[in-house]
Coordinates of C-alpha atoms and ligand atoms in Angstrom, one line a residue:
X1 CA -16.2 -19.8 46.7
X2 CA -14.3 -17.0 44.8
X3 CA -16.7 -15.1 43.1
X4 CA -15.3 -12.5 40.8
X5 CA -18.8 -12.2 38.3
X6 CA -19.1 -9.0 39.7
X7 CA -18.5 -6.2 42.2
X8 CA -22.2 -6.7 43.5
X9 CA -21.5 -9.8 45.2
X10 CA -20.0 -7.9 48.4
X11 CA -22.0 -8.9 51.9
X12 CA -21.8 -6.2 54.2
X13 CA -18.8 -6.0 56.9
X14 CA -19.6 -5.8 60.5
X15 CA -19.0 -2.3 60.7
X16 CA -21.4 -1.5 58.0
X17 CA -23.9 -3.9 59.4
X18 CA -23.7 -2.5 62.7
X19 CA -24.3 1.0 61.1
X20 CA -27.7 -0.5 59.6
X21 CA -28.8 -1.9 62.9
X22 CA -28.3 1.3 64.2
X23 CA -29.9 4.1 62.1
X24 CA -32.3 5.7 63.0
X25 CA -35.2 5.8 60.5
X26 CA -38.4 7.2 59.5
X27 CA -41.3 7.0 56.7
X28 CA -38.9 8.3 53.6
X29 CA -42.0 9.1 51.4
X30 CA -42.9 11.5 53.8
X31 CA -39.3 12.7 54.0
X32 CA -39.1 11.9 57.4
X33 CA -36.3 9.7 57.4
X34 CA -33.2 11.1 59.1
X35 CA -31.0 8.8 57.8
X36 CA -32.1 8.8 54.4
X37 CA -31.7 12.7 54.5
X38 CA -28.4 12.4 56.0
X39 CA -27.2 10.6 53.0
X40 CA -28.6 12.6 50.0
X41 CA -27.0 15.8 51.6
X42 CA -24.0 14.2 52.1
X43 CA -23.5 12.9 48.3
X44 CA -24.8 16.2 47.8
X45 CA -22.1 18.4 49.6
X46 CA -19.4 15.6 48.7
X47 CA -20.3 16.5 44.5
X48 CA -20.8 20.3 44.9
X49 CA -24.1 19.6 43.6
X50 CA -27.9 20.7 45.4
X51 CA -29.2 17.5 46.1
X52 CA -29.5 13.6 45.7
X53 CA -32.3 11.1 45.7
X54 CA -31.7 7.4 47.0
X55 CA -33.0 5.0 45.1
X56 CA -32.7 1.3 44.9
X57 CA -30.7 0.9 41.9
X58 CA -28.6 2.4 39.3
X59 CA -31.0 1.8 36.4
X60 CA -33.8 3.6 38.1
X61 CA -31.4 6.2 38.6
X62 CA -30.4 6.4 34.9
X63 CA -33.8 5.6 33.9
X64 CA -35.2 8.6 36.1
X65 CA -32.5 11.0 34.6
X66 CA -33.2 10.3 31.3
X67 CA -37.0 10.8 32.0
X68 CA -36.6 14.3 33.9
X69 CA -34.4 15.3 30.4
X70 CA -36.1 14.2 27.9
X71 CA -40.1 14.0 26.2
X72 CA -41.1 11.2 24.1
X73 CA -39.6 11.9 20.7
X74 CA -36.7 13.0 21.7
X75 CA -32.9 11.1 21.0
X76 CA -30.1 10.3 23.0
X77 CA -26.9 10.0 22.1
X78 CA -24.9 6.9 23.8
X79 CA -22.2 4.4 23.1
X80 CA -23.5 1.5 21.1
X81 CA -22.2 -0.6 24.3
X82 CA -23.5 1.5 27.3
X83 CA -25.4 0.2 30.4
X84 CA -28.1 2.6 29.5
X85 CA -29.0 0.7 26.4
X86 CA -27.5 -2.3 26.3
X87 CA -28.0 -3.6 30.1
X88 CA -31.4 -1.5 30.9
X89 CA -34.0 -4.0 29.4
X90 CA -35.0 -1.3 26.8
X91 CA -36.2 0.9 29.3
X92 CA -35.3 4.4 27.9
X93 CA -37.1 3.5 24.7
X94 CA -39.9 2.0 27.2
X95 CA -40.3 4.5 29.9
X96 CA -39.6 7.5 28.4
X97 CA -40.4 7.0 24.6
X98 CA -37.2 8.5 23.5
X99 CA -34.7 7.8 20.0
X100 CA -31.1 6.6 20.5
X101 CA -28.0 7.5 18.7
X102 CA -25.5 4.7 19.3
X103 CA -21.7 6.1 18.6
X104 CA -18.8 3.8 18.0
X105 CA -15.8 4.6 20.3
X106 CA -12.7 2.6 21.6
X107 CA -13.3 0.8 24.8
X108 CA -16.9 2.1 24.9
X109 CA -15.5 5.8 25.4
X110 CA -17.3 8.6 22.6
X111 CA -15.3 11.5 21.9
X112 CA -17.1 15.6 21.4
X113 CA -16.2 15.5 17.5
X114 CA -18.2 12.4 17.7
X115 CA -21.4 13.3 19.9
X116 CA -20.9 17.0 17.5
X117 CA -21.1 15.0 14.4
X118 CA -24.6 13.6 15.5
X119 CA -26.7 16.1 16.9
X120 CA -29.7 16.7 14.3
X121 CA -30.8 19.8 12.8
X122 CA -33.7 21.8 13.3
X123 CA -35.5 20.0 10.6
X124 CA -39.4 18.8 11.4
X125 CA -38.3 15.1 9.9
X126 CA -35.4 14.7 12.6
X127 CA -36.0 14.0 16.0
X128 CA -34.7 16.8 18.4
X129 CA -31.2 15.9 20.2
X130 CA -31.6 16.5 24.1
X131 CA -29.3 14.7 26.2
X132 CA -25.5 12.9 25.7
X133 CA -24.9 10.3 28.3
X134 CA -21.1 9.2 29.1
X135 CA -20.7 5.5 31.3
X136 CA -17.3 6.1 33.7
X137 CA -15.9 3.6 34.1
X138 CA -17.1 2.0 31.2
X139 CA -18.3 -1.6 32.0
X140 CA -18.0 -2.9 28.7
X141 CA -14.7 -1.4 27.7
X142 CA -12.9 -3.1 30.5
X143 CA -13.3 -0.7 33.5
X144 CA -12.2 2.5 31.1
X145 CA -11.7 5.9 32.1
X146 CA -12.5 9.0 30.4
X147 CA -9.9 11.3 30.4
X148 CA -11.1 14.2 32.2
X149 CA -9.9 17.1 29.1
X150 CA -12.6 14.8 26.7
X151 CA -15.1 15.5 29.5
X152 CA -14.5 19.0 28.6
X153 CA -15.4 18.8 25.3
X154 CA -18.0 16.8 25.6
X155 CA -19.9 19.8 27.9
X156 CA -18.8 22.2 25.6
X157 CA -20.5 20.6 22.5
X158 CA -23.9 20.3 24.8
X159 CA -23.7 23.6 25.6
X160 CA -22.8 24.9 22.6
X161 CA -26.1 22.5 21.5
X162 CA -27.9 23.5 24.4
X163 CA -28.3 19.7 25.6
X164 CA -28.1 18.0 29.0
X165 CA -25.3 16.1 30.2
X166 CA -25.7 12.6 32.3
X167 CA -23.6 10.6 34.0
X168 CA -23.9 6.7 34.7
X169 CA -21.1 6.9 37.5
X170 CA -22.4 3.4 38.7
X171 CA -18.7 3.1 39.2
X172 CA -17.3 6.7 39.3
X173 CA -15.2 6.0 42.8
X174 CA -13.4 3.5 41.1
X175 CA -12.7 6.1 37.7
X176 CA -11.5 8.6 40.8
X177 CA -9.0 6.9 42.6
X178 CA -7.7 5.4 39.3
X179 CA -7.7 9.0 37.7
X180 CA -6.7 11.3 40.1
X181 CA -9.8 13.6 40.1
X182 CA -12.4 14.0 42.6
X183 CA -16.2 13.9 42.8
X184 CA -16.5 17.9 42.7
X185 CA -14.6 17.9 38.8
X186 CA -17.5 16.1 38.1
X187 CA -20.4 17.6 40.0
X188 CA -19.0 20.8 38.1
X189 CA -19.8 19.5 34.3
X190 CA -22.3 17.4 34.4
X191 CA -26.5 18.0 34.6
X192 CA -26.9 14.6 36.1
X193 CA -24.8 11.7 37.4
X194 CA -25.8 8.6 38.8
X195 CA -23.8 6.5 41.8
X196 CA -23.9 3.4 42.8
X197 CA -23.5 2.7 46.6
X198 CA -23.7 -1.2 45.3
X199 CA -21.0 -2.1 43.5
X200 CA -17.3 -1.2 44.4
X201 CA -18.3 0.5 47.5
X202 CA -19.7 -2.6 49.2
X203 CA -23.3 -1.4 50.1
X204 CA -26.3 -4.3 49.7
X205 CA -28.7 -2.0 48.2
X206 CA -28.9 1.6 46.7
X207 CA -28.0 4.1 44.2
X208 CA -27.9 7.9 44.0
X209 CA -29.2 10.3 41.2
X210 CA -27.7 13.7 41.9
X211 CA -28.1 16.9 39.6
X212 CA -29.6 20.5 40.6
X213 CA -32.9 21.2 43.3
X214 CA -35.4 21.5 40.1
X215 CA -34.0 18.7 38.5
X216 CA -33.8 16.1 42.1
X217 CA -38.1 17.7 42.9
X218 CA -38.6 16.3 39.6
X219 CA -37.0 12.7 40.0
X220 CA -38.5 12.1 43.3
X221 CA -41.9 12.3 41.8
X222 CA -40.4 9.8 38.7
X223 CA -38.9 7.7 41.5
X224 CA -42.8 7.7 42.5
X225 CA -44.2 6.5 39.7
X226 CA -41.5 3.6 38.6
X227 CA -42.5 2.4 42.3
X228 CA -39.1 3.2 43.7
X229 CA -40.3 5.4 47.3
X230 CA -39.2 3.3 49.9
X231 CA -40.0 3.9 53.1
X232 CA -37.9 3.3 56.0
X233 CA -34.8 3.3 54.0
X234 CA -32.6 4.5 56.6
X235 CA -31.2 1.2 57.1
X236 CA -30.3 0.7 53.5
X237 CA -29.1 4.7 52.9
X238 CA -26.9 4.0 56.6
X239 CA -25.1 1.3 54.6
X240 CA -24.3 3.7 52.0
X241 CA -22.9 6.6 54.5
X242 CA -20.7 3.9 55.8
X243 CA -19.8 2.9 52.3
X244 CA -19.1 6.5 51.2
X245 CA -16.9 7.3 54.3
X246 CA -15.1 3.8 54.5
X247 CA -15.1 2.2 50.9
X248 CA -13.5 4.7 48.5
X249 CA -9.6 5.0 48.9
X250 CA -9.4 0.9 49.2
X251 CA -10.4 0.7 45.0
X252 CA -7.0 0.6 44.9
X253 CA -6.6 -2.6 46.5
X254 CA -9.2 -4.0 44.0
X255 CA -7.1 -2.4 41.0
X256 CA -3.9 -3.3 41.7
X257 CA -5.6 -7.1 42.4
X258 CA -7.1 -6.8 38.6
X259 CA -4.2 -5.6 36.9
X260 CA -2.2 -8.7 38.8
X261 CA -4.3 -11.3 37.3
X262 CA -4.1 -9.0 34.0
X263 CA -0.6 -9.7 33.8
X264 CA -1.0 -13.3 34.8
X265 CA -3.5 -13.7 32.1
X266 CA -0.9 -11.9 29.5
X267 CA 1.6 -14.7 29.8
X268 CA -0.8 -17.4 29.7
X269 CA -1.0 -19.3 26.3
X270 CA -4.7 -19.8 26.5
X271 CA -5.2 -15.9 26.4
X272 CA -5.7 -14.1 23.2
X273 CA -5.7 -10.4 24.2
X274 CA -7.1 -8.5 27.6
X275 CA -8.1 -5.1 27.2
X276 CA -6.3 -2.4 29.1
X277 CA -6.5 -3.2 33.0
X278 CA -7.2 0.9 34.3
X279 CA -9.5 -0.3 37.5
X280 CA -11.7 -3.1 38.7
X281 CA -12.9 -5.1 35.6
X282 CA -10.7 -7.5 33.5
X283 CA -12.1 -8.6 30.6
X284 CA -9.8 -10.7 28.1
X285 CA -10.3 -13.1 25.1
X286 CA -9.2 -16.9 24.5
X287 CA -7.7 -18.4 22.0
X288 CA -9.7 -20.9 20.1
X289 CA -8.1 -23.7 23.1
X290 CA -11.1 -23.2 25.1
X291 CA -14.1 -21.7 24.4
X292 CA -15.5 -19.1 27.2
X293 CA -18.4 -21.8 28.4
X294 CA -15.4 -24.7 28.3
X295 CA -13.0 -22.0 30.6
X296 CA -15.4 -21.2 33.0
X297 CA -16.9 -24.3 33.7
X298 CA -12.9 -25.4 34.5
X299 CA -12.6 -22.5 36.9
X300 CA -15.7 -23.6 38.5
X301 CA -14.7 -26.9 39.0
X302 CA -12.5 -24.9 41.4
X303 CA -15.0 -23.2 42.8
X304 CA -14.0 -19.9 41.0
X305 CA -16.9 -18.2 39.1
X306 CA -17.1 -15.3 36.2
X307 CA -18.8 -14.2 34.0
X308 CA -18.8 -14.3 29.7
X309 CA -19.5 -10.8 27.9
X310 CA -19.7 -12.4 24.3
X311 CA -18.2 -14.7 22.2
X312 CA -14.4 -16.2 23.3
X313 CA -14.9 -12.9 26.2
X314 CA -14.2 -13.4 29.9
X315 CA -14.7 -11.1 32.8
X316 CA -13.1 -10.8 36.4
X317 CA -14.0 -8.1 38.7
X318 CA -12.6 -7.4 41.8
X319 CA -14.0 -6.4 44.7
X320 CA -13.9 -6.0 48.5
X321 CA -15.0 -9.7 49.3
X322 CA -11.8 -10.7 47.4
X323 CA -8.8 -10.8 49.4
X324 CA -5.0 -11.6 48.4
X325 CA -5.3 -15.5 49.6
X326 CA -8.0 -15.8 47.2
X327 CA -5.5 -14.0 44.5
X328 CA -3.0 -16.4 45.2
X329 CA -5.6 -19.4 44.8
X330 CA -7.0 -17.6 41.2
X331 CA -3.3 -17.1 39.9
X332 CA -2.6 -20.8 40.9
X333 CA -5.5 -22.3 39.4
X334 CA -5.0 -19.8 36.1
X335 CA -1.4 -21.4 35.4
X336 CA -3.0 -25.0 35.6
X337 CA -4.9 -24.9 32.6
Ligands
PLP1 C1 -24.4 -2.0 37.5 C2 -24.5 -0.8 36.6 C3 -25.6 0.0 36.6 C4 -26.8 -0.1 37.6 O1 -27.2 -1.4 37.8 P1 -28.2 -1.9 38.9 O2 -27.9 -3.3 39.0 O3 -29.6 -1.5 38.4 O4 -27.9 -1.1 40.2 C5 -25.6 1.1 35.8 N1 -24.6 1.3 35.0 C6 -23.5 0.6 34.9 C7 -22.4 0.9 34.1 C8 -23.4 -0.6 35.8 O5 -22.3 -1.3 35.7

């Protein structure tokens, strides 16, 4: 089976799974797991930020972040297409009662003229602006990038606005090695960020919300009440050390495997247009020869799965589980049809 839905189908390696079998743990509620601890001071030191809380997934990361920065009433301000309120179920309107502004912006990136243009007065029929939240890379814009100088600007509207920044960095690493920058340019600008240990970086289980001591006291007692304290985590967070000190420079393996089957895709007749190819994700249109239920039930008749994100929309994304044979066998099969 080639699987290329998503970067969450990774199983562990041996060496990660030996690192799980090995950790030593403890009750993490109580804070007594070494392991646990070892990993949120790790992500910690490794973001220039004060500390990190493991929890076991990147919503309730983001959903916890936007809960600690916001009170019911309140709006966000988010792409119309991010995983915050698009892929979340709802849940920042659920959990934390708050208003969304949805921007527009090319491959799901908003721009600071943009987020400037939308932050309400102080006027008693508005609700009050409190956070801006930025997805890197952007799922739905193809694996996108945010140029770091529109970062920038971004933290100097909210400060100039005196509102809080968050992250969803569910696949920062990847945004990293494809950029050039490193996790401590971003630790420096943002309020909040989330990580996932999950997707690129090959870990079964775990995400990590990182942001200042008041603000991490604060989410651990969220994390609390959306049911997320775990308790001898150890084994999970020792997957994510090993993920974090093993994982990250390979992305570029899974790029330069995406932007292959980019260019594959490119010359195919079948293929109307694929966005940008800048890390793991590859997401392209077909022409009206197939439509994307008719394509991907071919591929699976070769045992090759993905996944649809709309109309005529196909996704790839590679990952650690898919090696250069299995390439070879997608390109093969691609030039078939
Ligand atoms: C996967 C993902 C998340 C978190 O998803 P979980 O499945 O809850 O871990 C958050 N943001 C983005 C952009 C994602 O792709």
């Amino acid at each position: 089976m080639i699987d290329l839905r998503s970067d969450t189908v990774t199983r562990p390696t041996p060496g990660m799974l030996e690192a799980m079998f090995t950790a030593k743990v403890g009750d993490d509620v109580f804070r007594d797991d070494p392991t646990v601890n070892a990993l949120e001071d790790k992500a910690a030191k490794l973001f220039g930020m004060e500390a990190a809380l493991f929890c076991p997934s990147g919503t309730m990361t983001n959903q916890i972040a936007i809960n600690v920065h916001t009170h019911p009433g309140d709006e966000v301000i988010c792409h119309k297409y991010s995983h915050v309120y698009f892929y979340e179920g709802g849940g920042m309107m659920r959990n934390s009662g708050v208003s969304v502004r949805l921007l527009e912006g090319d491959q799901g990136l908003i721009k600071a003229s943009d987020v400037a243009a939308n932050i309400n007065p102080d006027d008693v029929h508005r609700p009050v602006t409190k956070l801006v939240e930025v997805e890197n890379t952007m799922n739905k814009g193809g694996g996108a990038c945010y140029p770091y100088v529109d970062l920038l600007e971004i933290r100097a509207v909210c400060d100039a606005n005196n509102l809080q920044l968050h992250l969803d960095g569910a696949r920062l690493f990847n945004a990293l090695v494809a950029t050039g920058t490193t996790p401590a340019d971003f630790g420096a600008i943002f309020d909040s960020i989330s990580i996932c240990l999950s997707k690129g970086l090959g870990a079964p289980v775990g995400s990590l919300l990182l942001g200042n001591q008041v603000f991490v006291n604060k989410a651990r007692r969220v994390r609390k009440v959306l049911g997320g304290g775990m308790r001898q985590a150890g084994y999970l967070a020792a997957a994510g050390i090993y993920a974090l000190d093993h994982n990250i420079d390979r992305l570029i393996e899974d790029h330069k495997k995406a932007q292959y089957l980019g260019k594959v895709l490119e010359s195919s007749p079948y293929v109307e247009s694929v966005l940008p190819v800048e890390t793991n994700i590859l997401i392209f249109t077909l022409t009206d020869r197939y439509t994307e239920k008719e394509f991907i039930a071919a591929l699976n008749k070769n045992d090759i799965y993905a996944a649809s994100t709309g109309p005529q929309a196909v996704r790839f994304v590679t990952h650690l589980d898919f090696t250069e044979e299995m390439l070879g066998r997608v390109e093969e099969v691609l030039r078939t049809f």
